[in-house]
Coordinates of C-alpha atoms in Angstrom, one line a residue:
X1 CA -0.9 -35.1 -22.1
X2 CA -3.6 -36.4 -24.3
X3 CA -2.3 -39.0 -27.0
X4 CA -3.7 -39.0 -30.5
X5 CA -3.5 -41.3 -33.7
X6 CA 0.2 -40.9 -34.8
X7 CA -0.5 -41.3 -38.6
X8 CA -3.7 -38.5 -38.4
X9 CA -1.1 -36.2 -36.8
X10 CA 1.6 -36.9 -39.4
X11 CA -0.5 -36.4 -42.1
X12 CA -2.2 -32.9 -40.9
X13 CA 1.3 -32.0 -39.7
X14 CA 2.4 -32.0 -43.4
X15 CA -0.6 -30.5 -44.6
X16 CA 0.1 -27.5 -42.0
X17 CA 3.7 -27.6 -42.9
X18 CA 2.9 -26.7 -46.6
X19 CA 0.3 -24.5 -45.9
X20 CA 2.3 -22.3 -43.7
X21 CA 5.1 -22.5 -45.8
X22 CA 3.2 -21.1 -48.4
X23 CA 2.1 -18.4 -46.4
X24 CA 5.7 -17.2 -45.7
X25 CA 7.1 -17.8 -49.0
X26 CA 9.3 -20.8 -47.5
X27 CA 10.0 -24.3 -48.3
X28 CA 8.3 -27.2 -46.5
X29 CA 11.7 -27.9 -44.6
X30 CA 11.9 -24.3 -43.8
X31 CA 8.7 -24.1 -42.4
X32 CA 9.3 -27.4 -39.9
X33 CA 12.7 -25.7 -39.0
X34 CA 11.1 -22.6 -38.0
X35 CA 8.2 -24.7 -36.0
X36 CA 10.7 -26.5 -34.0
X37 CA 11.2 -23.3 -31.7
X38 CA 7.9 -23.4 -30.7
X39 CA 7.3 -19.8 -31.4
X40 CA 5.1 -19.9 -34.6
X41 CA 7.0 -17.0 -35.9
X42 CA 9.8 -16.7 -38.5
X43 CA 13.0 -14.6 -38.2
X44 CA 12.3 -12.4 -41.1
X45 CA 8.9 -11.1 -39.9
X46 CA 6.5 -11.4 -36.8
X47 CA 3.6 -13.8 -38.0
X48 CA 0.6 -15.1 -35.7
X49 CA -1.0 -18.5 -36.9
X50 CA -4.5 -19.0 -36.1
X51 CA -6.8 -21.8 -36.3
X52 CA -10.5 -21.2 -37.0
X53 CA -13.1 -24.0 -37.3
X54 CA -15.0 -22.8 -40.2
X55 CA -14.4 -21.2 -44.0
X56 CA -14.8 -17.7 -44.7
X57 CA -17.9 -16.8 -47.0
X58 CA -17.3 -13.4 -48.0
X59 CA -15.5 -10.5 -47.4
X60 CA -18.4 -8.2 -49.3
X61 CA -19.5 -5.4 -46.9
X62 CA -22.8 -5.7 -48.4
X63 CA -23.2 -9.3 -48.6
X64 CA -21.5 -10.6 -45.2
X65 CA -24.3 -12.3 -42.7
X66 CA -22.2 -14.3 -40.5
X67 CA -20.1 -13.7 -37.5
X68 CA -16.7 -15.0 -39.1
X69 CA -17.0 -12.7 -42.1
X70 CA -17.6 -9.7 -39.8
X71 CA -14.6 -10.6 -37.7
X72 CA -12.2 -10.6 -40.5
X73 CA -14.0 -7.5 -42.1
X74 CA -12.8 -5.6 -39.0
X75 CA -9.2 -7.0 -39.5
X76 CA -9.1 -5.5 -43.0
X77 CA -11.5 -2.6 -43.1
X78 CA -12.3 0.0 -40.8
X79 CA -15.6 2.2 -40.3
X80 CA -16.3 5.4 -39.1
X81 CA -15.8 4.3 -35.7
X82 CA -14.8 1.4 -33.9
X83 CA -15.1 -0.3 -30.6
X84 CA -12.2 0.1 -27.8
X85 CA -11.6 -2.3 -25.1
X86 CA -14.6 -1.8 -22.7
X87 CA -16.9 -1.2 -25.7
X88 CA -16.3 2.5 -26.0
X89 CA -16.3 4.1 -29.3
X90 CA -12.9 5.1 -30.8
X91 CA -12.6 7.1 -33.8
X92 CA -12.1 5.4 -36.9
X93 CA -11.9 7.1 -40.4
X94 CA -14.0 9.6 -38.8
X95 CA -12.1 12.1 -36.4
X96 CA -15.6 13.4 -34.8
X97 CA -19.1 14.4 -35.7
X98 CA -21.8 16.5 -35.0
X99 CA -25.7 15.6 -34.3
X100 CA -28.8 18.2 -34.9
X101 CA -30.9 19.1 -32.5
X102 CA -33.6 16.9 -33.7
X103 CA -31.3 14.1 -33.7
X104 CA -32.2 13.3 -37.4
X105 CA -28.9 15.0 -39.0
X106 CA -25.4 13.7 -38.5
X107 CA -22.3 14.9 -40.0
X108 CA -19.0 13.1 -39.7
X109 CA -15.5 14.9 -40.3
X110 CA -13.2 12.3 -41.8
X111 CA -9.5 12.1 -41.3
X112 CA -7.5 13.1 -44.5
X113 CA -5.0 10.3 -43.9
X114 CA -7.1 7.3 -44.2
X115 CA -6.2 5.6 -47.4
X116 CA -6.9 2.3 -49.2
X117 CA -4.0 -0.2 -49.9
X118 CA -3.6 1.3 -53.5
X119 CA -2.7 4.4 -52.0
X120 CA -6.2 6.4 -53.0
X121 CA -7.7 8.5 -50.3
X122 CA -11.0 7.1 -48.2
X123 CA -13.1 9.7 -49.0
X124 CA -16.9 10.2 -47.9
X125 CA -18.0 9.2 -51.5
X126 CA -16.9 5.6 -50.3
X127 CA -19.3 5.5 -47.6
X128 CA -22.1 6.9 -49.7
X129 CA -21.5 4.4 -52.8
X130 CA -21.0 1.3 -50.1
X131 CA -24.4 2.3 -48.2
X132 CA -26.3 2.6 -51.5
X133 CA -25.1 -0.3 -52.6
X134 CA -26.0 -2.1 -49.5
X135 CA -29.9 -1.0 -50.0
X136 CA -29.6 -1.5 -53.8
X137 CA -32.3 -4.5 -54.3
X138 CA -30.1 -5.6 -57.4
X139 CA -27.2 -6.5 -54.7
X140 CA -29.3 -8.7 -52.6
X141 CA -27.9 -7.9 -49.3
X142 CA -29.2 -9.6 -46.2
X143 CA -28.0 -7.2 -43.5
X144 CA -28.3 -4.0 -45.6
X145 CA -32.0 -3.7 -45.3
X146 CA -31.9 -5.1 -41.6
X147 CA -29.4 -2.5 -40.1
X148 CA -30.4 0.4 -42.4
X149 CA -33.6 -0.1 -43.4
X150 CA -36.1 3.0 -41.8
X151 CA -33.2 4.2 -40.1
X152 CA -31.6 6.1 -42.7
X153 CA -34.0 8.6 -44.7
X154 CA -35.6 7.0 -47.8
X155 CA -33.8 3.6 -46.9
X156 CA -37.2 1.6 -47.1
X157 CA -38.5 3.1 -50.0
X158 CA -34.9 2.1 -51.9
X159 CA -35.1 -1.3 -50.2
X160 CA -38.9 -1.4 -51.7
X161 CA -37.6 -0.2 -55.4
X162 CA -39.8 2.8 -55.0
X163 CA -36.8 4.8 -54.8
X164 CA -33.4 5.1 -56.6
X165 CA -30.4 4.3 -54.1
X166 CA -29.1 7.9 -55.3
X167 CA -32.1 9.3 -53.1
X168 CA -30.9 7.5 -50.0
X169 CA -30.2 9.9 -47.3
X170 CA -26.5 10.2 -47.2
X171 CA -24.5 12.5 -49.3
X172 CA -20.7 13.7 -49.4
X173 CA -20.6 17.1 -48.9
X174 CA -16.8 17.5 -49.8
X175 CA -14.3 14.8 -49.8
X176 CA -14.0 14.7 -46.0
X177 CA -17.4 15.4 -44.7
X178 CA -20.1 12.9 -44.7
X179 CA -23.8 14.0 -44.1
X180 CA -26.3 11.5 -43.1
X181 CA -30.2 12.2 -42.8
X182 CA -32.3 9.8 -40.5
X183 CA -35.7 9.0 -40.8
X184 CA -36.2 9.3 -36.9
X185 CA -33.8 9.9 -34.1
X186 CA -31.6 6.8 -33.3
X187 CA -29.7 7.5 -30.2
X188 CA -27.5 4.5 -30.7
X189 CA -26.4 5.6 -34.7
X190 CA -22.8 6.3 -33.7
X191 CA -22.6 2.6 -32.5
X192 CA -24.1 1.2 -35.6
X193 CA -21.3 2.7 -37.8
X194 CA -18.7 0.4 -36.3
X195 CA -20.5 -2.6 -37.8
X196 CA -19.4 -4.3 -41.1
X197 CA -22.2 -3.4 -43.1
X198 CA -21.5 0.4 -42.8
X199 CA -18.0 0.1 -43.8
X200 CA -16.8 1.8 -46.8
X201 CA -16.2 0.2 -50.4
X202 CA -13.7 1.1 -53.0
X203 CA -15.9 1.6 -56.0
X204 CA -13.2 1.0 -58.6
X205 CA -12.6 -2.1 -57.5
X206 CA -16.0 -3.4 -56.7
X207 CA -16.9 -2.3 -60.3
X208 CA -13.9 -4.0 -61.5
X209 CA -14.7 -7.4 -60.3
X210 CA -18.3 -7.5 -60.4
X211 CA -20.1 -10.4 -58.9
X212 CA -16.5 -11.8 -58.1
X213 CA -15.7 -8.6 -55.7
X214 CA -14.5 -9.5 -52.3
X215 CA -14.8 -13.5 -52.9
X216 CA -11.1 -14.0 -53.8
X217 CA -7.8 -12.1 -52.3
X218 CA -7.2 -10.4 -55.2
X219 CA -10.6 -8.8 -55.5
X220 CA -10.8 -7.4 -51.9
X221 CA -10.1 -4.0 -50.9
X222 CA -8.6 -2.9 -47.5
X223 CA -8.6 0.5 -45.6
X224 CA -7.7 -1.4 -42.0
X225 CA -4.9 -2.5 -40.4
X226 CA -4.6 -5.8 -42.6
X227 CA -5.0 -6.7 -46.3
X228 CA -6.0 -10.0 -47.5
X229 CA -3.1 -11.4 -49.4
X230 CA -3.8 -15.4 -49.9
X231 CA -7.4 -16.8 -49.7
X232 CA -7.7 -20.7 -50.2
X233 CA -11.4 -21.5 -50.0
X234 CA -12.0 -24.4 -47.4
X235 CA -8.2 -24.6 -46.2
X236 CA -7.6 -20.9 -44.9
X237 CA -6.2 -17.3 -45.5
X238 CA -3.5 -14.8 -44.9
X239 CA -3.6 -11.2 -44.2
X240 CA -0.7 -9.0 -44.1
X241 CA 0.1 -5.6 -42.5
X242 CA -1.6 -2.7 -44.5
X243 CA 1.3 -0.2 -45.1
X244 CA -1.3 2.4 -46.2
X245 CA -3.3 2.1 -43.1
X246 CA -3.4 5.4 -41.2
X247 CA -2.4 3.9 -37.8
X248 CA 0.0 1.4 -39.3
X249 CA 2.8 2.7 -37.1
X250 CA 0.8 0.9 -34.0
X251 CA 0.2 -2.2 -35.8
X252 CA 3.0 -4.5 -34.9
X253 CA 2.3 -7.9 -36.2
X254 CA 3.2 -8.2 -39.9
X255 CA 1.1 -11.5 -41.1
X256 CA -1.8 -13.4 -39.8
X257 CA -2.5 -17.0 -41.1
X258 CA -5.7 -18.6 -40.5
X259 CA -6.0 -22.2 -41.1
X260 CA -9.6 -24.1 -41.1
X261 CA -9.1 -26.8 -38.6
X262 CA -12.7 -28.4 -37.5
X263 CA -11.6 -30.9 -35.1
X264 CA -10.2 -29.4 -31.8
X265 CA -8.1 -32.2 -31.1
X266 CA -6.2 -31.6 -34.3
X267 CA -6.1 -27.8 -33.5
X268 CA -4.8 -28.5 -30.1
X269 CA -1.9 -30.8 -31.3
X270 CA -1.0 -28.1 -33.9
X271 CA -0.8 -25.7 -31.0
X272 CA 1.4 -28.0 -28.9
X273 CA 3.8 -28.5 -31.9
X274 CA 4.0 -24.7 -32.3
X275 CA 2.3 -24.3 -35.7
X276 CA -0.5 -22.2 -34.5
X277 CA -0.3 -19.4 -31.6
X278 CA -4.2 -19.6 -30.8
X279 CA -6.9 -22.4 -30.5
X280 CA -10.3 -22.2 -29.1
X281 CA -11.0 -25.1 -26.6
X282 CA -14.0 -27.5 -26.1
X283 CA -14.8 -29.2 -23.0
X284 CA -12.8 -32.1 -23.7
X285 CA -9.4 -29.8 -23.2
X286 CA -10.6 -27.1 -20.7
X287 CA -10.0 -29.3 -17.7
X288 CA -6.6 -30.3 -19.0
X289 CA -5.5 -26.8 -19.8
X290 CA -7.3 -24.3 -17.6
X291 CA -4.1 -24.2 -15.1
X292 CA -1.8 -23.0 -18.0
X293 CA -0.7 -19.7 -17.9
X294 CA -1.6 -19.5 -21.7
X295 CA -5.3 -20.3 -20.9
X296 CA -7.7 -17.7 -21.1
X297 CA -11.6 -17.3 -21.0
X298 CA -14.2 -14.8 -21.6
X299 CA -18.0 -14.2 -21.9
X300 CA -19.5 -12.2 -24.6
X301 CA -22.8 -11.0 -25.4
X302 CA -23.9 -13.7 -28.1
X303 CA -27.0 -15.7 -27.2
X304 CA -27.4 -19.0 -28.7
X305 CA -31.2 -20.2 -29.0
X306 CA -33.4 -22.7 -30.4
X307 CA -35.9 -21.2 -32.8
X308 CA -39.5 -22.8 -34.1
X309 CA -41.0 -22.7 -37.3
X310 CA -44.6 -22.2 -36.5
X311 CA -45.5 -22.3 -40.2
X312 CA -43.6 -25.8 -40.9
X313 CA -45.5 -27.8 -38.6
X314 CA -48.6 -27.2 -36.9
X315 CA -47.3 -28.9 -33.8
X316 CA -45.2 -26.2 -33.4
X317 CA -47.9 -23.7 -33.5
X318 CA -49.2 -25.1 -30.3
X319 CA -48.1 -23.0 -27.3
X320 CA -47.9 -26.1 -25.0
X321 CA -45.4 -27.7 -27.5
X322 CA -43.2 -24.9 -27.6
X323 CA -43.2 -24.2 -23.8
X324 CA -42.5 -28.2 -23.3
X325 CA -39.3 -27.8 -25.4
X326 CA -38.5 -24.8 -23.7
X327 CA -38.5 -26.4 -20.0
X328 CA -37.4 -29.9 -21.0
X329 CA -33.9 -28.6 -21.7
X330 CA -31.6 -28.7 -18.8
X331 CA -29.0 -25.7 -19.5
X332 CA -26.8 -25.8 -16.8
X333 CA -25.7 -29.4 -17.4
X334 CA -25.3 -28.4 -21.1
X335 CA -22.7 -25.7 -20.1
X336 CA -21.3 -27.6 -17.4
X337 CA -20.3 -30.7 -19.1
X338 CA -20.8 -30.2 -23.0
X339 CA -19.3 -26.8 -23.4
X340 CA -17.3 -26.2 -20.4
X341 CA -16.0 -22.9 -22.0
X342 CA -17.1 -20.3 -19.8
X343 CA -20.6 -20.1 -21.1
X344 CA -23.6 -19.8 -19.1
X345 CA -27.2 -20.9 -19.2
X346 CA -29.4 -18.3 -21.0
X347 CA -32.5 -17.3 -19.2
X348 CA -33.8 -14.8 -21.5
X349 CA -32.8 -13.3 -24.8
X350 CA -31.0 -10.2 -23.7
X351 CA -27.4 -11.3 -22.6
X352 CA -25.6 -10.7 -19.4
X353 CA -23.3 -7.7 -19.0
X354 CA -25.0 -5.9 -22.4
X355 CA -27.0 -3.2 -21.3
X356 CA -27.4 -1.4 -18.1
X357 CA -30.7 0.2 -17.4
X358 CA -30.2 4.1 -17.6
X359 CA -32.2 5.0 -14.5
X360 CA -31.6 2.0 -12.0
X361 CA -28.0 1.1 -13.1
X362 CA -28.9 -2.6 -13.2
X363 CA -28.2 -5.0 -15.8
X364 CA -31.1 -5.5 -17.7
X365 CA -30.8 -9.4 -17.9
X366 CA -31.0 -9.0 -14.0
X367 CA -34.0 -6.8 -14.1
X368 CA -36.3 -9.0 -15.8
X369 CA -35.3 -12.2 -14.2
X370 CA -34.9 -15.6 -15.6
X371 CA -38.0 -16.1 -18.1
X372 CA -37.3 -19.8 -18.6
X373 CA -36.6 -22.6 -16.2
X374 CA -35.9 -26.3 -16.7
X375 CA -38.7 -28.0 -15.2
X376 CA -39.0 -31.4 -16.7
X377 CA -42.0 -32.5 -14.8
X378 CA -44.0 -29.5 -15.8
X379 CA -42.5 -30.2 -19.4
X380 CA -44.1 -33.3 -19.7
X381 CA -47.2 -32.4 -18.3
X382 CA -47.7 -29.7 -20.9
X383 CA -46.3 -32.0 -23.5
X384 CA -49.0 -34.6 -22.7
X385 CA -51.7 -31.9 -22.9
X386 CA -50.6 -30.7 -26.2
X387 CA -50.7 -34.5 -27.7
X388 CA -54.0 -34.6 -26.5
X389 CA -55.0 -31.4 -28.0
X390 CA -53.4 -32.1 -31.3
X391 CA -54.8 -35.7 -31.1
X392 CA -51.3 -37.4 -31.6
X393 CA -48.9 -40.1 -29.9
X394 CA -46.1 -39.3 -31.5
X395 CA -44.4 -36.5 -33.5
X396 CA -41.0 -36.3 -35.5
X397 CA -39.3 -33.0 -35.7
X398 CA -36.4 -32.2 -37.8
X399 CA -33.5 -30.2 -35.9
X400 CA -31.2 -28.1 -38.1
X401 CA -27.7 -27.6 -37.0
X402 CA -24.2 -26.5 -37.9
X403 CA -21.4 -29.3 -38.7
X404 CA -18.8 -28.1 -36.6
X405 CA -17.6 -30.6 -33.8
X406 CA -19.1 -28.1 -31.3
X407 CA -22.5 -28.2 -33.1
X408 CA -22.6 -31.9 -33.4
X409 CA -22.0 -32.3 -29.7
X410 CA -24.6 -29.8 -28.6
X411 CA -27.0 -31.3 -31.5
X412 CA -26.7 -34.7 -29.8
X413 CA -27.2 -33.1 -26.1
X414 CA -30.4 -31.4 -27.4
X415 CA -31.8 -34.3 -29.0
X416 CA -31.4 -36.7 -25.8
X417 CA -32.9 -33.9 -23.5
X418 CA -35.9 -33.3 -26.1
X419 CA -36.6 -37.0 -26.6
X420 CA -37.4 -36.9 -22.9
X421 CA -40.6 -36.1 -24.1
X422 CA -42.5 -39.3 -24.7
X423 CA -43.4 -40.0 -28.4
X424 CA -41.1 -37.3 -29.6
X425 CA -38.4 -38.2 -32.2
X426 CA -35.7 -35.5 -33.1
X427 CA -34.1 -35.7 -36.5
X428 CA -30.8 -33.9 -36.3
X429 CA -29.7 -32.8 -39.9
X430 CA -26.1 -31.3 -39.4
X431 CA -25.2 -28.9 -42.6
X432 CA -22.4 -26.2 -43.3
X433 CA -23.1 -22.5 -41.8
X434 CA -23.9 -21.4 -45.2
X435 CA -26.4 -24.0 -46.0
X436 CA -27.8 -23.7 -42.6
X437 CA -28.4 -20.0 -43.0
X438 CA -30.0 -20.3 -46.3
X439 CA -32.3 -22.9 -45.0
X440 CA -33.5 -20.6 -42.1
X441 CA -33.7 -17.7 -44.4
X442 CA -36.1 -19.5 -46.6
X443 CA -37.8 -21.1 -43.6
X444 CA -36.7 -24.7 -44.6
X445 CA -36.8 -25.8 -41.2
X446 CA -38.8 -26.8 -38.0
X447 CA -36.4 -26.4 -35.2
X448 CA -33.0 -24.8 -35.4
X449 CA -30.2 -23.5 -33.5
X450 CA -29.4 -20.2 -33.9
X451 CA -27.5 -17.3 -32.4
X452 CA -27.5 -13.5 -32.3
X453 CA -24.4 -11.2 -31.4
X454 CA -25.3 -7.5 -31.1
X455 CA -24.8 -5.4 -34.1
X456 CA -24.6 -2.5 -31.9
X457 CA -24.9 -1.5 -28.0
X458 CA -28.5 -1.1 -27.5
X459 CA -31.5 -3.8 -26.8
X460 CA -33.0 -3.1 -29.9
X461 CA -30.3 -4.9 -31.8
X462 CA -31.7 -8.2 -30.1
X463 CA -35.5 -7.2 -29.7
X464 CA -36.0 -6.0 -33.3
X465 CA -35.3 -9.5 -34.6
X466 CA -38.7 -10.4 -33.9
X467 CA -41.3 -7.6 -35.4
X468 CA -43.9 -9.1 -37.7
X469 CA -42.2 -10.1 -41.2
X470 CA -38.7 -8.8 -40.0
X471 CA -36.0 -10.0 -42.2
X472 CA -34.5 -12.2 -39.4
X473 CA -37.8 -13.5 -37.9
X474 CA -38.3 -16.3 -39.9
X475 CA -40.5 -18.1 -37.4
X476 CA -44.0 -17.2 -38.4
X477 CA -44.3 -15.1 -35.1
X478 CA -46.4 -12.2 -35.3
X479 CA -47.7 -10.3 -32.1
X480 CA -49.3 -6.8 -32.2
X481 CA -48.5 -5.8 -28.7
X482 CA -44.9 -6.8 -29.2
X483 CA -44.8 -4.9 -32.5
X484 CA -46.4 -1.7 -30.6
X485 CA -43.7 -1.9 -28.0
X486 CA -40.7 -1.9 -30.5
X487 CA -42.5 0.9 -32.6
X488 CA -43.1 3.1 -29.3
X489 CA -39.6 2.4 -28.3
X490 CA -38.3 3.8 -31.7
X491 CA -40.6 6.6 -32.0
X492 CA -42.8 8.1 -29.2
X493 CA -40.0 7.2 -26.3
X494 CA -36.9 7.6 -28.3
X495 CA -35.7 10.4 -26.5
X496 CA -36.6 8.9 -23.2
X497 CA -33.9 6.2 -22.3
X498 CA -35.6 4.8 -19.4
X499 CA -38.9 4.3 -20.8
X500 CA -37.5 2.6 -23.7
X501 CA -35.5 0.0 -21.8
X502 CA -38.8 -0.6 -20.0
X503 CA -40.5 -1.4 -23.3
X504 CA -37.6 -3.7 -24.1
X505 CA -38.0 -5.8 -20.9
X506 CA -41.8 -6.1 -21.5
X507 CA -41.1 -7.1 -25.2
X508 CA -38.6 -9.9 -24.0
X509 CA -41.4 -11.4 -21.7
X510 CA -43.6 -11.6 -24.3
X511 CA -41.3 -13.2 -26.9
X512 CA -39.6 -15.8 -24.6
X513 CA -42.0 -16.2 -21.4
X514 CA -45.6 -15.7 -22.8
X515 CA -45.3 -17.0 -26.4
X516 CA -42.1 -19.0 -26.0
X517 CA -41.2 -18.2 -29.7
X518 CA -37.7 -18.9 -28.8
X519 CA -35.9 -21.2 -26.4
X520 CA -32.4 -19.4 -25.2
X521 CA -30.2 -22.0 -24.7
X522 CA -26.7 -20.5 -23.4
X523 CA -25.0 -17.3 -23.6
X524 CA -21.3 -17.8 -25.2
X525 CA -18.1 -18.0 -23.3
X526 CA -14.7 -18.8 -25.0
X527 CA -12.1 -20.7 -23.6
X528 CA -8.9 -20.5 -25.6
X529 CA -5.1 -20.9 -25.8
X530 CA -2.7 -18.4 -27.0
X531 CA 0.8 -18.4 -26.8
X532 CA 2.9 -16.4 -24.1
X533 CA 4.8 -14.5 -26.5
X534 CA 1.7 -13.3 -28.1
X535 CA 0.9 -10.0 -26.1
X536 CA -2.1 -7.8 -26.4
X537 CA -4.4 -10.4 -28.1
X538 CA -7.9 -9.4 -26.8
X539 CA -11.3 -10.4 -26.8
X540 CA -14.0 -7.6 -27.0
X541 CA -17.3 -6.9 -25.0
X542 CA -18.5 -5.7 -28.4
X543 CA -17.7 -5.9 -32.0
X544 CA -15.6 -8.6 -33.4
X545 CA -14.6 -11.3 -30.8
X546 CA -10.9 -11.0 -31.2
X547 CA -9.0 -7.8 -32.2
X548 CA -5.7 -8.3 -33.5
X549 CA -4.3 -4.8 -34.4
X550 CA -3.1 -4.0 -30.9
X551 CA -1.0 -7.5 -30.5
X552 CA 2.5 -7.8 -30.4
X553 CA 5.1 -10.3 -30.2
X554 CA 7.5 -10.5 -27.7
X555 CA 9.9 -13.5 -27.3

């Protein structure tokens, strides 16, 4: 077994013991005694202890914009529908729904036993309030305009301040009937309602806390399987089973603690000591644990890619520069050596296993084939031609990255690969996720590692990112043909799934192969350990990466 600095482990162990003792209401000694049975649980209640690599930013459905926030919103809240094990839709607050013949009117019928933590009934008005709030310019939501703009009737006018939020095309017919008017037929709208931005909000709580709403444990609301009990920013949080959840009888684990542990080595040792029940592994530990019965791996539809800001540096506006950057990186070695966690090289922007062509039954990733390749000889040729075009011998580019252990490892690898282009110097800037997101949103970067996981199960969730002036574009990319393809897929061919998917494939070729706006690097896999007494712990093909409400503890 790998050894680590004893004093470091003692120090971290004491911190964790204090944190976990506080979570369970026990003294430090009591927590230490419980950990000796290597179960991570107490005699009084079933507790699952997790390690996470970064801090939780918000629990506000309107303001959430990162994967971790959406992960935990799915733990504490529930929308009209949710995703099942195979990515199928399962009724959530909605029992069922109806769609008009023209596809423009959706009527959702809500279950009458859905409750908020305080015992209030979840009503159609809670969804109306939430959706209006997400689009109200004064809220400052990033995702509201992105996932709802141009979808719900009058949404764009509300975003632009030309209409009041009350004019949005959503209304409560009665407490348990929600009617939604769409701007155009959206065949995947049911899937969209499973996304966190569409979750309901308890109006009384939101207005009581104002700007502090959903930023502390006491100011969060819950209508889902769990409720936020404690939230120590930068350290971790605790959720407890929500007794008012309509399906509470099928939620077995009573408490989940999440501790922020950025170093994988520290998290693994806490796992070994029984203080955490789940830990994600980096390449350093995969070989050591891959034969363990507690080792698991999975591939999800999130793609990591390097994006270029063509407005920040004139060199990045040169297509030869972008293609050289795209071709010089050896993606296979990255996933085999640096990641070694089940990730695979990304050969396009659409991920493997995400979308199937409705006519041929083929995976769209396979249909479009590899749109990028590692070709160092050609990359260097293009690079030299680009330098001649630009009249330069040397170039320094800033590479914006996250500050987690894995991000730093990837950054070091990407830097070394890019600097194989003679005269190129890469300055890596590692910052916390929140700052990195802010900088990319403000286009305050040159190169940046970014990632995208689907918000709903349709290729549009990926391809729509890069339409001209789109809220997530942030590259300076604008292509009339690309925009028209996405427009046609959303309008002219909205009822022709085969044609829609063909348009998406052509758009992907423009984005990645022809214009080289982004450099897909890898599709995310995860290797992790979960204690054998935790049953039913699973990863998802859609929605939040992990689901906890189906898990049980069996010694």
